[in-house]
Short mmCIF file of C-alpha atoms in Angstrom, two decimals:
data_model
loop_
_atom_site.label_atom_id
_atom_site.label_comp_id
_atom_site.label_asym_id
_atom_site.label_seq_id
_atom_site.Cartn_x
_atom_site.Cartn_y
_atom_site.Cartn_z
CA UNK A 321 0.00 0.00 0.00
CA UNK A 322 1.04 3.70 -0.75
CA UNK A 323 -0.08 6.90 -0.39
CA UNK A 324 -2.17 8.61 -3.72
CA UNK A 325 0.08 11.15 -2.85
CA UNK A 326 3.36 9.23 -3.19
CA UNK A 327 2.40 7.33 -6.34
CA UNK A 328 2.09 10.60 -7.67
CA UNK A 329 5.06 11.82 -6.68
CA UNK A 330 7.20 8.76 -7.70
CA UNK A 331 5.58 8.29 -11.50
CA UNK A 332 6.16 11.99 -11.90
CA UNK A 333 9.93 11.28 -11.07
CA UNK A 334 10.27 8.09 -13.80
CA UNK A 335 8.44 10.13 -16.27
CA UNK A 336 10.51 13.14 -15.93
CA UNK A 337 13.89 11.54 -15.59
CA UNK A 338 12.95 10.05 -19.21
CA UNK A 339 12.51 13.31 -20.06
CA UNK A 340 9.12 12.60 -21.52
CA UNK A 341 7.29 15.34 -23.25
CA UNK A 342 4.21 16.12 -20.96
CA UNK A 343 5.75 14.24 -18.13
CA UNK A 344 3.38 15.20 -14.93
CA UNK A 345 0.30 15.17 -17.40
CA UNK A 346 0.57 11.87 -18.14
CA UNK A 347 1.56 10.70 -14.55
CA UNK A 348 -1.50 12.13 -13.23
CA UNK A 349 -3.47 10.25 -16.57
CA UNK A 350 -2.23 7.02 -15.27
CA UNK A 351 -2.36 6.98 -12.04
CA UNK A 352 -6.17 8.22 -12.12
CA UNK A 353 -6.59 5.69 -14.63
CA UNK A 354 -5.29 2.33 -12.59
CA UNK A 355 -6.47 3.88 -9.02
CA UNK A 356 -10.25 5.10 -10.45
CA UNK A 357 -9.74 8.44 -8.91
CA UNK A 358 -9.84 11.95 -9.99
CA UNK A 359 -7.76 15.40 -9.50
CA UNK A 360 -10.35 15.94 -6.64
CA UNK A 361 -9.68 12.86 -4.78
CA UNK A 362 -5.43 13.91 -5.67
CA UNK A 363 -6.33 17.54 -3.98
CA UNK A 364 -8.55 16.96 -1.20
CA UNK A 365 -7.16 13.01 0.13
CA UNK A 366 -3.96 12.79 -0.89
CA UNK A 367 -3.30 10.38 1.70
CA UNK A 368 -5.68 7.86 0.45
CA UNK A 369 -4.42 4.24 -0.08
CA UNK A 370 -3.95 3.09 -3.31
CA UNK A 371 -4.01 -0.80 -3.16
CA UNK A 372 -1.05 -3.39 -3.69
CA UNK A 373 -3.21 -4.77 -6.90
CA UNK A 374 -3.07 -0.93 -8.15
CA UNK A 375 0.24 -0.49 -8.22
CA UNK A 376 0.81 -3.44 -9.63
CA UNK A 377 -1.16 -2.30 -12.44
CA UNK A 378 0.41 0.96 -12.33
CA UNK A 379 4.03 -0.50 -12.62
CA UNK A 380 2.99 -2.30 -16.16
CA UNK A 381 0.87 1.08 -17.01
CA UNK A 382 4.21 3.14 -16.29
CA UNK A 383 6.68 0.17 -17.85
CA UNK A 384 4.86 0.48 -21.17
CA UNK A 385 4.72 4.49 -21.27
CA UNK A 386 8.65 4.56 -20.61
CA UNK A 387 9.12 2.23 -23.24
CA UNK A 388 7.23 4.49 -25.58
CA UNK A 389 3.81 3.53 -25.29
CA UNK A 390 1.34 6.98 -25.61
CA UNK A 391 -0.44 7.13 -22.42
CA UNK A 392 -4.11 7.73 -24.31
CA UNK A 393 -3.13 3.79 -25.98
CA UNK A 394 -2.36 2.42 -22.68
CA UNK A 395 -5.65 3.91 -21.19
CA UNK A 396 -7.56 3.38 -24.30
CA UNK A 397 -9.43 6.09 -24.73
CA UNK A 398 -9.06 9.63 -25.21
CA UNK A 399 -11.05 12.70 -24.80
CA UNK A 400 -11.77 15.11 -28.20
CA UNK A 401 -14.02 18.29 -27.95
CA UNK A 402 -15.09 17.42 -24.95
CA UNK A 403 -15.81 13.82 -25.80
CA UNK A 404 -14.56 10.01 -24.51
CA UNK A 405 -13.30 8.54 -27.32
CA UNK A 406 -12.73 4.10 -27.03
CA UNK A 407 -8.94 3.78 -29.03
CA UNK A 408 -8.31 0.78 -31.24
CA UNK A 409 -4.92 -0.66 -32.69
CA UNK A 410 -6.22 0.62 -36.07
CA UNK A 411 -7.75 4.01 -35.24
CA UNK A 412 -5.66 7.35 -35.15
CA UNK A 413 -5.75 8.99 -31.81
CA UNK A 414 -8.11 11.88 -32.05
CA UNK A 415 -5.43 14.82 -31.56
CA UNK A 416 -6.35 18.40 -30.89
CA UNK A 417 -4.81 19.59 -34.01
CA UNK A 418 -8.37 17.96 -35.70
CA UNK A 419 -10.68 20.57 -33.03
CA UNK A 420 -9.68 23.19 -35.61
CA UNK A 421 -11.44 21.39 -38.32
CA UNK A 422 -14.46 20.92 -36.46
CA UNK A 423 -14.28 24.34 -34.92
CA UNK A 424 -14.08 25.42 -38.64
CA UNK A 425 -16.50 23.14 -40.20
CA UNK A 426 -19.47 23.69 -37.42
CA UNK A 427 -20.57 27.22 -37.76
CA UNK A 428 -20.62 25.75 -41.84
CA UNK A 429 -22.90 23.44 -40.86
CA UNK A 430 -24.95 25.60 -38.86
CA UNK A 431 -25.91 28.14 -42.02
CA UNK A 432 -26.56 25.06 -43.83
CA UNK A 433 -29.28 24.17 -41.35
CA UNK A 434 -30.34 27.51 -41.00
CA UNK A 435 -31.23 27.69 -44.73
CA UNK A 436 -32.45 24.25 -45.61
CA UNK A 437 -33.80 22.83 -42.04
CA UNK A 438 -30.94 19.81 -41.89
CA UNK A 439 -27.49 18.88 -43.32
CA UNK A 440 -26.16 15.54 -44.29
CA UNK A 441 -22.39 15.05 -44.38
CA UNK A 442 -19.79 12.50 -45.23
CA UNK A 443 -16.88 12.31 -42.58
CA UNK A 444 -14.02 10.45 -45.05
CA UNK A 445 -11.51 8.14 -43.32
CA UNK A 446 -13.62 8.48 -39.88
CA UNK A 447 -11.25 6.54 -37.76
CA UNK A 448 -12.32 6.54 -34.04
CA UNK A 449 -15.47 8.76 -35.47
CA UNK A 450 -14.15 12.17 -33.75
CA UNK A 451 -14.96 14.04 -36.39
CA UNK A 452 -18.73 13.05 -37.18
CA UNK A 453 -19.44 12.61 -33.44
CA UNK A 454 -18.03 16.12 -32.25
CA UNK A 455 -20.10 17.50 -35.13
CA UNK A 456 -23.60 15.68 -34.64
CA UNK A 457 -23.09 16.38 -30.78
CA UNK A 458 -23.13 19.98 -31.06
CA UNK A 459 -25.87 19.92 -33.68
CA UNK A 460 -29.04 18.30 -33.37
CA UNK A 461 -30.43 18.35 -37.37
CA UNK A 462 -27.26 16.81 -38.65
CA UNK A 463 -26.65 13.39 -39.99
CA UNK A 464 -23.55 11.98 -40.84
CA UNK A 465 -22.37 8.64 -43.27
CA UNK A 466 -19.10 7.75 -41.71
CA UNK A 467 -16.38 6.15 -44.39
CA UNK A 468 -14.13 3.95 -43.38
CA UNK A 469 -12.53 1.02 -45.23
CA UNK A 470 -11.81 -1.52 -42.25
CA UNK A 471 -14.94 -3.31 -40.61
CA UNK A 472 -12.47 -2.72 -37.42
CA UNK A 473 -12.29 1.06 -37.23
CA UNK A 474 -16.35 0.97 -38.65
CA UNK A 475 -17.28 -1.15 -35.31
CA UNK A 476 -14.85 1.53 -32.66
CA UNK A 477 -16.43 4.00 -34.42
CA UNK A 478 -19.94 3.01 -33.95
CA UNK A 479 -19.30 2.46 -30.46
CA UNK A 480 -18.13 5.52 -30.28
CA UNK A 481 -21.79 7.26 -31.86
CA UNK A 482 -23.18 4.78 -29.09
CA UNK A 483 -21.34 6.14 -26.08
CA UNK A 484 -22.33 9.88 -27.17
CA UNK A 485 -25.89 9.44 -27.62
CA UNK A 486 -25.43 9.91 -31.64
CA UNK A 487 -26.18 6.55 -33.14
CA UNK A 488 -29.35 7.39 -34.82
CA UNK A 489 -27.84 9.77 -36.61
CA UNK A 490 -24.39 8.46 -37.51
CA UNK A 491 -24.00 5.39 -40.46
CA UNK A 492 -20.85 3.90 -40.92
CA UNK A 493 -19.84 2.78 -44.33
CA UNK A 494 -17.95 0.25 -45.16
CA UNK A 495 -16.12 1.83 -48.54
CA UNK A 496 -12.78 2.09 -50.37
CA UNK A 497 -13.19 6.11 -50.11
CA UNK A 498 -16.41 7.08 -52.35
CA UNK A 499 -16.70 3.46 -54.25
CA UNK A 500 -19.53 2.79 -52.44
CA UNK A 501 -20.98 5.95 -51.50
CA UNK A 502 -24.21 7.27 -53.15
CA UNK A 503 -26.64 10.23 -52.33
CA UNK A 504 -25.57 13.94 -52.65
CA UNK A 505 -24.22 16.18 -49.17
CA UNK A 506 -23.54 19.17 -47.79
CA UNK A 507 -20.11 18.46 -46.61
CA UNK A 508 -17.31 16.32 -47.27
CA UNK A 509 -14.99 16.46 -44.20
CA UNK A 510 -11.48 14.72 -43.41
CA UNK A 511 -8.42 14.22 -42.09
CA UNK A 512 -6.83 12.57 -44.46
CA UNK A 513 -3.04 10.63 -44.14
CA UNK A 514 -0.71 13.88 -44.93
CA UNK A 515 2.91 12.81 -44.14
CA UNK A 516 5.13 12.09 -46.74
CA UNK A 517 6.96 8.89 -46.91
CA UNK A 518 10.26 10.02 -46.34
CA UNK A 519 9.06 11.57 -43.45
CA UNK A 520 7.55 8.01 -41.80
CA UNK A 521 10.82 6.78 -40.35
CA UNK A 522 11.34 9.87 -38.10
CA UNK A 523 8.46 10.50 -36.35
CA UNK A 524 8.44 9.97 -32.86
CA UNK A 525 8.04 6.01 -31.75
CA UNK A 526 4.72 6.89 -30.03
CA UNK A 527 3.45 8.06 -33.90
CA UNK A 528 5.18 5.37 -35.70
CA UNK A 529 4.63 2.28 -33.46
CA UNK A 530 1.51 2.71 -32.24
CA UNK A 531 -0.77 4.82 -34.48
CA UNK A 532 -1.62 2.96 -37.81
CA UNK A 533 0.32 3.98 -40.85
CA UNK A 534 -2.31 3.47 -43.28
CA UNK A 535 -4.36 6.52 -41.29
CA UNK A 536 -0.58 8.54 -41.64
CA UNK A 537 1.24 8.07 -44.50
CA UNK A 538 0.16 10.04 -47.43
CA UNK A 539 2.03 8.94 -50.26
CA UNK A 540 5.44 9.97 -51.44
CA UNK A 541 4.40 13.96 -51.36
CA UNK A 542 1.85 13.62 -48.63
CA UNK A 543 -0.97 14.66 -50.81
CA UNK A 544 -2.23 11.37 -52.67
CA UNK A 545 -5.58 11.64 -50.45
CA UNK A 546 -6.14 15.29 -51.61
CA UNK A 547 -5.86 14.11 -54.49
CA UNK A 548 -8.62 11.36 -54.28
CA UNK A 549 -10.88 14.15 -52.52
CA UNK A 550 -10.51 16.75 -55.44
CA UNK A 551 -11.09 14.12 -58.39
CA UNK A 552 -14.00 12.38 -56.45
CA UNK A 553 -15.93 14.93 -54.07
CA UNK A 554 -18.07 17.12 -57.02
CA UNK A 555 -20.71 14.25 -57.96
CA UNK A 556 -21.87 13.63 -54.23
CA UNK A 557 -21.59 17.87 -53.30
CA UNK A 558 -25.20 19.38 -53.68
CA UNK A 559 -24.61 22.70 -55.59
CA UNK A 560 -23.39 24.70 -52.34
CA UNK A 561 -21.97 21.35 -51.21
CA UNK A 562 -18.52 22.30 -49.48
CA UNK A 563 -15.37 20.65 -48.70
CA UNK A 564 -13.36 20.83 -45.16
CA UNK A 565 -9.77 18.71 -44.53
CA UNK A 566 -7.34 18.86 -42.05
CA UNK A 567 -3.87 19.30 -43.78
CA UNK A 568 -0.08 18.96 -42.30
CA UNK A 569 1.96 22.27 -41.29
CA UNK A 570 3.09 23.89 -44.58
CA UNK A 571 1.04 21.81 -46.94
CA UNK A 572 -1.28 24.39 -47.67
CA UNK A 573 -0.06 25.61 -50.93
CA UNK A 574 0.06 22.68 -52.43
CA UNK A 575 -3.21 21.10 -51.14
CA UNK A 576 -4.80 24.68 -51.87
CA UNK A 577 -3.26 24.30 -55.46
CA UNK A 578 -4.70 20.86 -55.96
CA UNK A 579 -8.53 21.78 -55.12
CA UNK A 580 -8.44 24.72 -57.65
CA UNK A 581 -7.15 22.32 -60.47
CA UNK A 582 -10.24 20.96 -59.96
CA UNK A 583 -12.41 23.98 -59.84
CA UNK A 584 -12.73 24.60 -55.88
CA UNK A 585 -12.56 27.71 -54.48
CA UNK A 586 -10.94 28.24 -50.86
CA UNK A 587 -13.37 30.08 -48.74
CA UNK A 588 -12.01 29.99 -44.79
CA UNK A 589 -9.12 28.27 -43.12
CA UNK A 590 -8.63 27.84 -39.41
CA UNK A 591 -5.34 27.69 -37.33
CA UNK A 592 -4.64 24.89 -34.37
CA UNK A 593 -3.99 25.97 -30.65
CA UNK A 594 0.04 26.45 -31.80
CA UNK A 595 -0.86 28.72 -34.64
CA UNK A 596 -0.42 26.56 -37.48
CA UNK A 597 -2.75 26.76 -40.29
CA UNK A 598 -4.47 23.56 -39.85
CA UNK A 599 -8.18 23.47 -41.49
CA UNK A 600 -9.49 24.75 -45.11
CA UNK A 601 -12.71 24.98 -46.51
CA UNK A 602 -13.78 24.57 -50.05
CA UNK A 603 -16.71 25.46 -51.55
#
C-alpha cells in the first residue's frame, strides 16, 4: 500500500527523468486511470491508499509508457471536444490539431441548417469517429455517413456514436473512399493521411509504433488523399456542397493548389492551438 500522494510523486519522477514530453500530465493520466480516482480525490485526500493490486497495475501502465507507449493507448481512450473517445490498434488517436477542423466546419454546418432545415455530411476516413461525433453532438439536425474502409475502425467507431448518444444519426460505411458511396451532401470532411513517406521513419516512436500507418502516410508527397478528394468529391456535393480537410503544417499551398485544379474555391481556413494553419474549406 502507498499513499495517492506518493504514487504521484514517484511516477512523476520516472516520467521526468525520461525526459518525456508532458511528463506530470501523463503521470496524473495514469495513475487516475489504474487507481479510479480523480484530480479531486489527488487535492482533497492525498493520503488515500492506493491498493497493492493498483500499483501493480500501475508499474505495467508506467513500464509500457517509458518504453514508448502513448499514455491515451495504454488507457484506451481519449477525450476530443469534450468527448470520450474508445482507441483501437487501427484508429488514429483523435489529436487536438483535428478541433480546428471541427471548430471550422461547425458554424458551416450551422448556415446550412439555417437555410435548408438539416445537413447531411460524409466524414471520409472516420477513424475513431471524432470528427462526425463532435459534429452531430453539437448539432441536433445533422446526420452523418461515416467512411471507413476496415470493418475494425467501422465497429470503434460506432461504439463511439453509441457512447455519445449519436447513433441514430451516424451510419458507418464500409467503402474504399467514395466506391460505395451514393446520395448527394452538404459536406465532405477529413483528415486525411498527410505525411510524406520520407518523413515516416522519423516521427516519434509513439506516432510510428503505435498509431496505424495506413491513417498517416500520405504517399510519397503527402498529398495522394487530396488528391482522391478533389477528383472524387463534385458528384456527391449538392450545388453549395462544401469541402473541409485537415492538412499537415506547410502543406497548404500545395493542397490549396490541388482543389483549384479541380475547380474549388478556398473560402475559410482555421489555425490549431500552436498557430499553425491547420483546417481549409472549399466550396
Amino acid at each position: 500500500m502507498a499513499s495517492l500522494s506518493d504514487v504521484l510523486k514517484k511516477t512523476r519522477k520516472l516520467f521526468r527523468d525520461k525526459k518525456l514530453d508532458n511528463a506530470d500530465l501523463d503521470a496524473r493520466l495514469l495513475v487516475e486511470f489504474v487507481t479510479s480516482t480523480t484530480r479531486t480525490d489527488e487535492l482533497l485526500n492525498p493520503n488515500l491508499q492506493v491498493s497493492d493490486d493498483a500499483l501493480q497495475r500501475l508499474d505495467r501502465a508506467v513500464f509500457e509508457r517509458l518504453h514508448g507507449k502513448p499514455v491515451y493507448r495504454i488507457i484506451g481512450k481519449r477525450e476530443f471536444y469534450g468527448i470520450e473517445f474508445q482507441l483501437s490498434v487501427d484508429t488514429l488517436e483523435p489529436r487536438d490539431d483535428t478541433e480546428a477542423l471541427v471548430d471550422l466546419a461547425l458554424p458551416e454546418i450551422h448556415a446550412i441548417i439555417g437555410q435548408c432545415g438539416k445537413a447531411r455530411i460524409v466524414d471520409m476516413g472516420t477513424g475513431t469517429g471524432a470528427i462526425a461525433i463532435a459534429l452531430l453532438a453539437n448539432v441536433d439536425r445533422l446526420k452523418a455517413i461515416a467512411v471507413d474502409i476496415s470493418d475494425n475502425v467501422l465497429e470503434t467507431a460506432s461504439l463511439n456514436a453509441k457512447n455519445a448518444g449519436v447513433t441514430d444519426r451516424f451510419t458507418p460505411l464500409k467503402s474504399d473512399w467514395f466506391f460505395n458511396l451514393s446520395g448527394k451532401f452538404d459536406m465532405i470532411i477529413s483528415n486525411p493521411p498527410y505525411i510524406p513517406e520520407s518523413q515516416i521513419s522519423s516521427l516519434a516512436t509513439e506516432v510510428k509504433k503505435y498509431d496505424p500507418l495506413r491513417a498517416l502516410a500520405g504517399g510519397q508527397d503527402g498529398l495522394d488523399f487530396y488528391r482522391k478528394l478533389t477528383e472524387g468529391s463534385r458528384p456527391f456535393l449538392k450545388p453549395h456542397g462544401l469541402i473541409a480537410v485537415e492538412i499537415g503544417k506547410g502543406q497548404e499551398e500545395d493542397v490549396i493548389a490541388l482543389f483549384s485544379e479541380s475547380g474549388f474555391k478556398l473560402k475559410k481556413t482555421r489555425k490549431d492551438l500552436n498557430g499553425i494553419l491547420r483546417a481549409l474549406l472549399f466550396s
